[in-house]
């Protein structure tokens, strides 16, 4: 009789046959930064903050000390500094640009990724330039390229376009190359769905669209694998260096699919709503946060994610360290 239980008999055997690895380098911590002088807790994401430039340095220091794969930065602007063209996104003195410069000065070895999008900086909260109620794809491209160049100029190690405009990876690659940043890699949010799981992020970044939704540019969860393959193929051809799937748990099939079909690292973004659900259930004592988070991260790694962007990154790295 086949007895799979033989190899589960004790921890020594389980350890021997375990093939999925999870290390701090596989985890990227998203961090929010604002211009206020104090960090503000984010109510819908317990344990996460809108950092000040000072507290951001502390959080980044912790990420470096834990050996995380890196951090990804999101800027938060007060309403009075937002405008229709999202100038704050590509301002040399913008909040993210200042943050990148500080972090790279203080922790040169820490990988700093910049999210490249306009929605945190536009008054209407959409990810591009509006014409009436329509986001104009091609006009947005130039602003995204400008944003990426300003982030690379500030010292970002990687830029991560998340606006879901067609042709954005090509436009950004061209802009970076022309500005002398031909070695700055692009982590593309290639397969990004119009998802209800982004709710807490939009509270955190105050980036909910003022009207409508993002369904004309983010993907339809019911579309099927053809749409995911098409988006990934285009970003691959446009020069993305790494491909991301977002959200994570409801899209494990696509992580696996991209891993099998493309010869580029695949990342997963385990997003805000996914984080908050776990934290909320754990606060009620309904689940064991540590066990659920590590189990899920193993699942994402097994599915094919080389690294995972997760609000649990620092905490998970501490759990891994404590064994
Ligand atoms: C910006 C962006 C969003 C997220 C990452 N980059 C919000 C959105 O698309 O509405 C969501 C991340 C999360 O929910 O954790 N476009």
CSV table of C-alpha atoms and ligand atoms in Angstrom, one decimal:
chain,number,residue,atom,x,y,z
A,1,UNK,CA,0.0,0.0,0.0
A,2,UNK,CA,1.2,3.5,-0.7
A,3,UNK,CA,1.7,5.3,2.6
A,4,UNK,CA,2.3,9.1,2.1
A,5,UNK,CA,2.2,9.4,5.8
A,6,UNK,CA,5.6,7.7,6.1
A,7,UNK,CA,7.3,10.9,5.0
A,8,UNK,CA,5.3,13.0,7.4
A,9,UNK,CA,6.1,10.9,10.5
A,10,UNK,CA,8.3,13.5,12.2
A,11,UNK,CA,9.8,16.9,11.7
A,12,UNK,CA,13.2,15.5,10.5
A,13,UNK,CA,11.5,13.7,7.6
A,14,UNK,CA,9.2,16.5,6.8
A,15,UNK,CA,12.2,18.9,6.7
A,16,UNK,CA,14.1,16.6,4.4
A,17,UNK,CA,11.5,16.5,1.7
A,18,UNK,CA,10.3,20.0,1.9
A,19,UNK,CA,11.1,21.7,-1.4
A,20,UNK,CA,9.4,25.1,-1.1
A,21,UNK,CA,11.6,27.8,0.5
A,22,UNK,CA,10.6,31.1,2.1
A,23,UNK,CA,13.3,33.5,3.1
A,24,UNK,CA,13.2,37.2,4.0
A,25,UNK,CA,14.6,38.0,0.5
A,26,UNK,CA,11.4,36.7,-1.0
A,27,UNK,CA,9.4,39.5,0.7
A,28,UNK,CA,9.0,43.1,-0.3
A,29,UNK,CA,7.4,45.5,2.2
A,30,UNK,CA,5.1,48.2,0.9
A,31,UNK,CA,5.5,51.5,2.7
A,32,UNK,CA,3.3,54.6,2.5
A,33,UNK,CA,5.0,58.0,3.0
A,34,UNK,CA,3.4,61.5,3.4
A,35,UNK,CA,4.7,65.0,4.0
A,36,UNK,CA,3.3,65.2,7.6
A,37,UNK,CA,5.8,65.3,10.4
A,38,UNK,CA,4.3,62.4,12.3
A,39,UNK,CA,3.4,58.8,11.2
A,40,UNK,CA,-0.3,58.2,11.1
A,41,UNK,CA,-1.8,54.8,11.7
A,42,UNK,CA,-4.0,53.5,8.8
A,43,UNK,CA,-7.3,52.4,10.4
A,44,UNK,CA,-8.2,49.8,7.9
A,45,UNK,CA,-4.7,48.3,7.9
A,46,UNK,CA,-3.7,47.8,11.5
A,47,UNK,CA,0.1,47.8,11.9
A,48,UNK,CA,0.6,49.9,8.8
A,49,UNK,CA,1.3,53.7,8.7
A,50,UNK,CA,1.4,56.7,6.6
A,51,UNK,CA,5.1,57.3,7.4
A,52,UNK,CA,6.7,60.6,7.8
A,53,UNK,CA,10.1,60.9,6.1
A,54,UNK,CA,11.7,60.2,9.5
A,55,UNK,CA,9.6,57.2,10.5
A,56,UNK,CA,10.0,55.8,6.9
A,57,UNK,CA,13.8,55.7,7.5
A,58,UNK,CA,13.2,53.6,10.6
A,59,UNK,CA,10.8,51.2,8.8
A,60,UNK,CA,13.3,50.9,6.0
A,61,UNK,CA,16.1,50.3,8.5
A,62,UNK,CA,14.1,47.5,9.9
A,63,UNK,CA,13.5,46.1,6.4
A,64,UNK,CA,17.3,46.2,5.7
A,65,UNK,CA,18.1,44.6,9.1
A,66,UNK,CA,15.7,41.8,8.5
A,67,UNK,CA,17.1,41.1,5.0
A,68,UNK,CA,13.9,41.7,3.1
A,69,UNK,CA,14.0,41.7,-0.7
A,70,UNK,CA,13.2,45.4,-0.6
A,71,UNK,CA,10.6,48.0,0.0
A,72,UNK,CA,8.1,49.5,-2.4
A,73,UNK,CA,7.1,53.1,-1.8
A,74,UNK,CA,3.7,54.8,-2.2
A,75,UNK,CA,3.3,58.6,-1.8
A,76,UNK,CA,0.3,60.1,0.0
A,77,UNK,CA,-0.6,63.7,-0.8
A,78,UNK,CA,-3.1,66.0,0.9
A,79,UNK,CA,-6.0,67.0,-1.3
A,80,UNK,CA,-4.7,70.6,-1.7
A,81,UNK,CA,-1.6,69.3,-3.4
A,82,UNK,CA,-3.4,67.1,-5.9
A,83,UNK,CA,-4.4,68.3,-9.4
A,84,UNK,CA,-5.8,67.0,-12.6
A,85,UNK,CA,-2.5,66.0,-14.1
A,86,UNK,CA,-1.0,64.5,-11.0
A,87,UNK,CA,2.1,66.8,-10.9
A,88,UNK,CA,3.1,65.4,-7.5
A,89,UNK,CA,3.9,62.1,-9.2
A,90,UNK,CA,6.8,63.5,-11.3
A,91,UNK,CA,7.9,66.4,-9.1
A,92,UNK,CA,11.7,66.2,-8.4
A,93,UNK,CA,10.9,67.3,-4.9
A,94,UNK,CA,7.8,65.0,-4.6
A,95,UNK,CA,7.3,63.0,-1.5
A,96,UNK,CA,8.4,59.7,-3.1
A,97,UNK,CA,11.4,61.3,-4.7
A,98,UNK,CA,12.5,62.8,-1.4
A,99,UNK,CA,11.9,59.5,0.3
A,100,UNK,CA,14.0,57.5,-2.2
A,101,UNK,CA,16.9,59.9,-1.9
A,102,UNK,CA,16.9,59.6,1.9
A,103,UNK,CA,16.6,55.9,1.9
A,104,UNK,CA,19.3,55.3,-0.7
A,105,UNK,CA,21.7,57.6,1.2
A,106,UNK,CA,21.1,55.9,4.5
A,107,UNK,CA,20.7,52.3,3.3
A,108,UNK,CA,22.5,52.0,0.0
A,109,UNK,CA,22.1,48.2,0.0
A,110,UNK,CA,18.3,48.2,0.6
A,111,UNK,CA,16.4,47.6,-2.7
A,112,UNK,CA,14.0,50.5,-3.2
A,113,UNK,CA,11.2,50.0,-5.7
A,114,UNK,CA,9.0,53.0,-6.7
A,115,UNK,CA,5.3,52.4,-7.7
A,116,UNK,CA,4.8,54.3,-10.9
A,117,UNK,CA,1.2,55.6,-11.1
A,118,UNK,CA,-0.8,58.8,-11.0
A,119,UNK,CA,-3.8,57.9,-8.8
A,120,UNK,CA,-2.3,59.0,-5.5
A,121,UNK,CA,-1.6,62.4,-7.1
A,122,UNK,CA,-4.6,63.2,-9.2
A,123,UNK,CA,-7.5,65.2,-7.8
A,124,UNK,CA,-10.0,62.8,-9.5
A,125,UNK,CA,-8.2,59.7,-8.2
A,126,UNK,CA,-7.9,58.0,-11.6
A,127,UNK,CA,-4.6,56.5,-12.8
A,128,UNK,CA,-4.3,58.8,-15.8
A,129,UNK,CA,-5.3,62.0,-17.6
A,130,UNK,CA,-9.0,62.5,-17.9
A,131,UNK,CA,-11.0,63.6,-20.9
A,132,UNK,CA,-14.5,63.9,-19.7
A,133,UNK,CA,-15.0,60.7,-17.8
A,134,UNK,CA,-12.5,58.8,-19.9
A,135,UNK,CA,-8.9,58.1,-19.0
A,136,UNK,CA,-6.8,59.0,-22.1
A,137,UNK,CA,-4.4,56.2,-22.6
A,138,UNK,CA,-1.8,57.9,-24.8
A,139,UNK,CA,-1.7,61.2,-23.1
A,140,UNK,CA,-1.0,59.4,-19.8
A,141,UNK,CA,2.0,57.5,-21.2
A,142,UNK,CA,4.2,60.6,-21.3
A,143,UNK,CA,3.4,61.4,-17.6
A,144,UNK,CA,4.1,57.9,-16.5
A,145,UNK,CA,7.4,57.9,-18.3
A,146,UNK,CA,8.2,61.3,-16.6
A,147,UNK,CA,7.3,59.8,-13.3
A,148,UNK,CA,9.5,56.8,-13.7
A,149,UNK,CA,12.5,59.0,-14.8
A,150,UNK,CA,12.1,61.2,-11.8
A,151,UNK,CA,12.0,58.1,-9.6
A,152,UNK,CA,15.1,56.6,-11.2
A,153,UNK,CA,16.9,60.0,-11.0
A,154,UNK,CA,16.1,60.1,-7.2
A,155,UNK,CA,17.8,56.7,-7.0
A,156,UNK,CA,15.1,54.1,-7.3
A,157,UNK,CA,16.5,50.7,-7.9
A,158,UNK,CA,13.4,49.5,-9.7
A,159,UNK,CA,10.3,51.2,-11.1
A,160,UNK,CA,6.9,49.4,-11.0
A,161,UNK,CA,4.3,50.8,-13.3
A,162,UNK,CA,0.7,50.0,-12.0
A,163,UNK,CA,-1.5,52.3,-14.0
A,164,UNK,CA,-2.6,49.6,-16.5
A,165,UNK,CA,-2.3,51.9,-19.5
A,166,UNK,CA,-1.6,50.1,-22.8
A,167,UNK,CA,1.9,50.6,-23.9
A,168,UNK,CA,3.1,51.9,-20.5
A,169,UNK,CA,6.1,49.6,-20.2
A,170,UNK,CA,7.4,50.6,-23.7
A,171,UNK,CA,6.9,54.3,-22.9
A,172,UNK,CA,8.7,54.0,-19.6
A,173,UNK,CA,11.5,51.9,-21.0
A,174,UNK,CA,12.0,54.5,-23.7
A,175,UNK,CA,11.9,57.4,-21.3
A,176,UNK,CA,14.4,55.7,-18.9
A,177,UNK,CA,16.8,54.8,-21.7
A,178,UNK,CA,16.7,58.4,-23.1
A,179,UNK,CA,17.4,59.8,-19.7
A,180,UNK,CA,20.4,57.6,-19.1
A,181,UNK,CA,18.8,54.9,-17.0
A,182,UNK,CA,19.1,52.0,-19.3
A,183,UNK,CA,20.0,49.7,-16.4
A,184,UNK,CA,17.0,50.5,-14.2
A,185,UNK,CA,14.7,47.4,-14.3
A,186,UNK,CA,11.0,47.5,-14.7
A,187,UNK,CA,8.8,45.4,-12.5
A,188,UNK,CA,5.5,45.5,-14.4
A,189,UNK,CA,2.1,45.1,-12.8
A,190,UNK,CA,1.4,43.1,-15.9
A,191,UNK,CA,-1.7,41.2,-14.7
A,192,UNK,CA,-3.6,43.5,-12.5
A,193,UNK,CA,-7.3,43.1,-11.8
A,194,UNK,CA,-10.0,45.6,-11.0
A,195,UNK,CA,-10.3,44.2,-7.5
A,196,UNK,CA,-12.3,45.0,-4.4
A,197,UNK,CA,-9.3,43.8,-2.4
A,198,UNK,CA,-7.6,47.2,-2.9
A,199,UNK,CA,-10.2,48.9,-0.7
A,200,UNK,CA,-7.9,49.5,2.4
A,201,UNK,CA,-5.0,50.7,0.2
A,202,UNK,CA,-7.3,53.4,-1.3
A,203,UNK,CA,-8.1,54.5,2.3
A,204,UNK,CA,-4.4,54.6,3.1
A,205,UNK,CA,-3.4,56.5,0.0
A,206,UNK,CA,-6.6,58.5,-0.3
A,207,UNK,CA,-6.6,57.3,-4.0
A,208,UNK,CA,-10.2,56.1,-4.6
A,209,UNK,CA,-11.5,57.4,-7.9
A,210,UNK,CA,-13.8,60.3,-7.3
A,211,UNK,CA,-16.3,58.8,-9.7
A,212,UNK,CA,-16.7,55.5,-11.5
A,213,UNK,CA,-14.2,52.7,-11.1
A,214,UNK,CA,-11.1,51.4,-12.8
A,215,UNK,CA,-12.8,48.7,-14.9
A,216,UNK,CA,-11.9,50.4,-18.2
A,217,UNK,CA,-8.2,49.9,-17.5
A,218,UNK,CA,-7.8,47.2,-14.8
A,219,UNK,CA,-8.6,43.7,-15.8
A,220,UNK,CA,-11.9,41.8,-15.5
A,221,UNK,CA,-11.5,39.0,-13.0
A,222,UNK,CA,-13.9,36.9,-15.1
A,223,UNK,CA,-12.2,37.5,-18.4
A,224,UNK,CA,-10.1,34.3,-18.3
A,225,UNK,CA,-6.6,33.3,-18.9
A,226,UNK,CA,-6.4,34.7,-22.5
A,227,UNK,CA,-6.5,38.3,-21.0
A,228,UNK,CA,-3.7,37.5,-18.5
A,229,UNK,CA,-1.5,35.9,-21.2
A,230,UNK,CA,-2.1,38.8,-23.5
A,231,UNK,CA,-1.2,41.4,-20.9
A,232,UNK,CA,1.9,39.5,-19.9
A,233,UNK,CA,3.0,38.9,-23.5
A,234,UNK,CA,2.7,42.6,-24.2
A,235,UNK,CA,4.6,43.7,-21.2
A,236,UNK,CA,7.2,41.0,-21.9
A,237,UNK,CA,7.6,42.3,-25.4
A,238,UNK,CA,7.7,45.9,-24.3
A,239,UNK,CA,10.7,45.2,-22.1
A,240,UNK,CA,9.4,44.4,-18.6
A,241,UNK,CA,12.2,42.7,-16.6
A,242,UNK,CA,9.8,41.1,-14.1
A,243,UNK,CA,6.1,40.4,-14.3
A,244,UNK,CA,3.7,40.8,-11.4
A,245,UNK,CA,0.2,39.3,-10.7
A,246,UNK,CA,-2.1,41.3,-8.5
A,247,UNK,CA,-4.0,40.5,-6.2
A,248,UNK,CA,-2.6,37.1,-5.1
A,249,UNK,CA,-4.8,34.5,-3.5
A,250,UNK,CA,-7.7,34.6,-6.0
A,251,UNK,CA,-5.1,34.5,-8.9
A,252,UNK,CA,-2.8,31.7,-8.0
A,253,UNK,CA,-3.5,30.0,-11.3
A,254,UNK,CA,-2.1,33.0,-13.2
A,255,UNK,CA,1.1,33.1,-11.1
A,256,UNK,CA,1.7,29.5,-12.2
A,257,UNK,CA,0.7,30.2,-15.8
A,258,UNK,CA,3.1,33.1,-16.1
A,259,UNK,CA,5.9,31.2,-14.4
A,260,UNK,CA,5.5,28.4,-17.0
A,261,UNK,CA,5.1,30.6,-20.0
A,262,UNK,CA,7.7,33.4,-19.5
A,263,UNK,CA,11.4,33.3,-18.8
A,264,UNK,CA,11.2,36.2,-16.4
A,265,UNK,CA,10.8,36.3,-12.6
A,266,UNK,CA,7.1,36.4,-11.6
A,267,UNK,CA,6.1,38.4,-8.5
A,268,UNK,CA,2.8,38.4,-6.6
A,269,UNK,CA,1.2,41.4,-4.8
A,270,UNK,CA,-0.7,40.1,-1.8
A,271,UNK,CA,-2.7,43.2,-1.4
A,272,UNK,CA,-4.2,45.4,1.2
A,273,UNK,CA,-7.7,43.8,1.5
A,274,UNK,CA,-6.0,40.4,1.8
A,275,UNK,CA,-3.8,41.7,4.6
A,276,UNK,CA,-6.7,43.4,6.5
A,277,UNK,CA,-8.9,40.3,6.4
A,278,UNK,CA,-6.3,38.2,8.1
A,279,UNK,CA,-5.4,40.9,10.7
A,280,UNK,CA,-9.1,41.4,11.4
A,281,UNK,CA,-9.9,37.7,11.9
A,282,UNK,CA,-6.7,37.3,14.0
A,283,UNK,CA,-7.8,40.2,16.2
A,284,UNK,CA,-11.0,38.4,16.9
A,285,UNK,CA,-9.1,35.3,17.8
A,286,UNK,CA,-10.6,33.4,14.9
A,287,UNK,CA,-7.4,32.5,13.2
A,288,UNK,CA,-3.7,32.2,14.1
A,289,UNK,CA,-2.1,35.1,12.1
A,290,UNK,CA,1.4,33.7,12.0
A,291,UNK,CA,0.3,30.3,10.8
A,292,UNK,CA,-2.1,31.7,8.2
A,293,UNK,CA,0.4,34.1,6.8
A,294,UNK,CA,3.3,31.6,6.5
A,295,UNK,CA,1.0,29.0,5.0
A,296,UNK,CA,-0.3,31.5,2.5
A,297,UNK,CA,3.3,32.7,1.6
A,298,UNK,CA,4.3,29.1,1.0
A,299,UNK,CA,1.3,28.7,-1.2
A,300,UNK,CA,2.4,31.8,-3.3
A,301,UNK,CA,5.9,30.5,-3.5
A,302,UNK,CA,4.7,27.1,-4.5
A,303,UNK,CA,2.5,28.6,-7.2
A,304,UNK,CA,5.6,30.2,-8.7
A,305,UNK,CA,6.1,33.6,-7.2
A,306,UNK,CA,9.8,34.4,-6.9
A,307,UNK,CA,8.9,37.2,-4.4
A,308,UNK,CA,5.8,38.6,-2.8
A,309,UNK,CA,4.9,42.2,-2.1
A,310,UNK,CA,3.1,42.0,1.3
A,311,UNK,CA,2.2,44.2,4.2
A,312,UNK,CA,3.2,41.2,6.3
A,313,UNK,CA,6.8,41.2,5.0
A,314,UNK,CA,8.6,42.5,8.1
A,315,UNK,CA,6.5,40.6,10.5
A,316,UNK,CA,6.8,37.4,8.5
A,317,UNK,CA,10.6,37.8,8.3
A,318,UNK,CA,10.7,38.1,12.1
A,319,UNK,CA,8.6,34.9,12.4
A,320,UNK,CA,11.0,33.1,10.0
A,321,UNK,CA,13.9,34.3,12.1
A,322,UNK,CA,12.4,33.1,15.3
A,323,UNK,CA,11.9,29.6,13.7
B,1,LIG,C1,-1.9,52.3,-7.8
B,1,LIG,C2,-1.9,51.1,-7.0
B,1,LIG,C3,-2.9,50.5,-6.2
B,1,LIG,C4,-2.4,49.4,-5.5
B,1,LIG,C5,-1.0,49.3,-5.9
B,1,LIG,N1,-0.7,50.4,-6.8
B,1,LIG,C6,-4.3,50.9,-6.1
B,1,LIG,C7,-5.3,50.7,-7.2
B,1,LIG,O1,-4.9,50.2,-8.3
B,1,LIG,O2,-6.4,51.1,-7.0
B,1,LIG,C8,-3.2,48.5,-4.6
B,1,LIG,C9,-2.3,47.8,-3.6
B,1,LIG,C10,-3.1,47.2,-2.4
B,1,LIG,O3,-4.3,47.1,-2.4
B,1,LIG,O4,-2.4,46.8,-1.5
B,1,LIG,N2,-2.6,52.2,-9.0
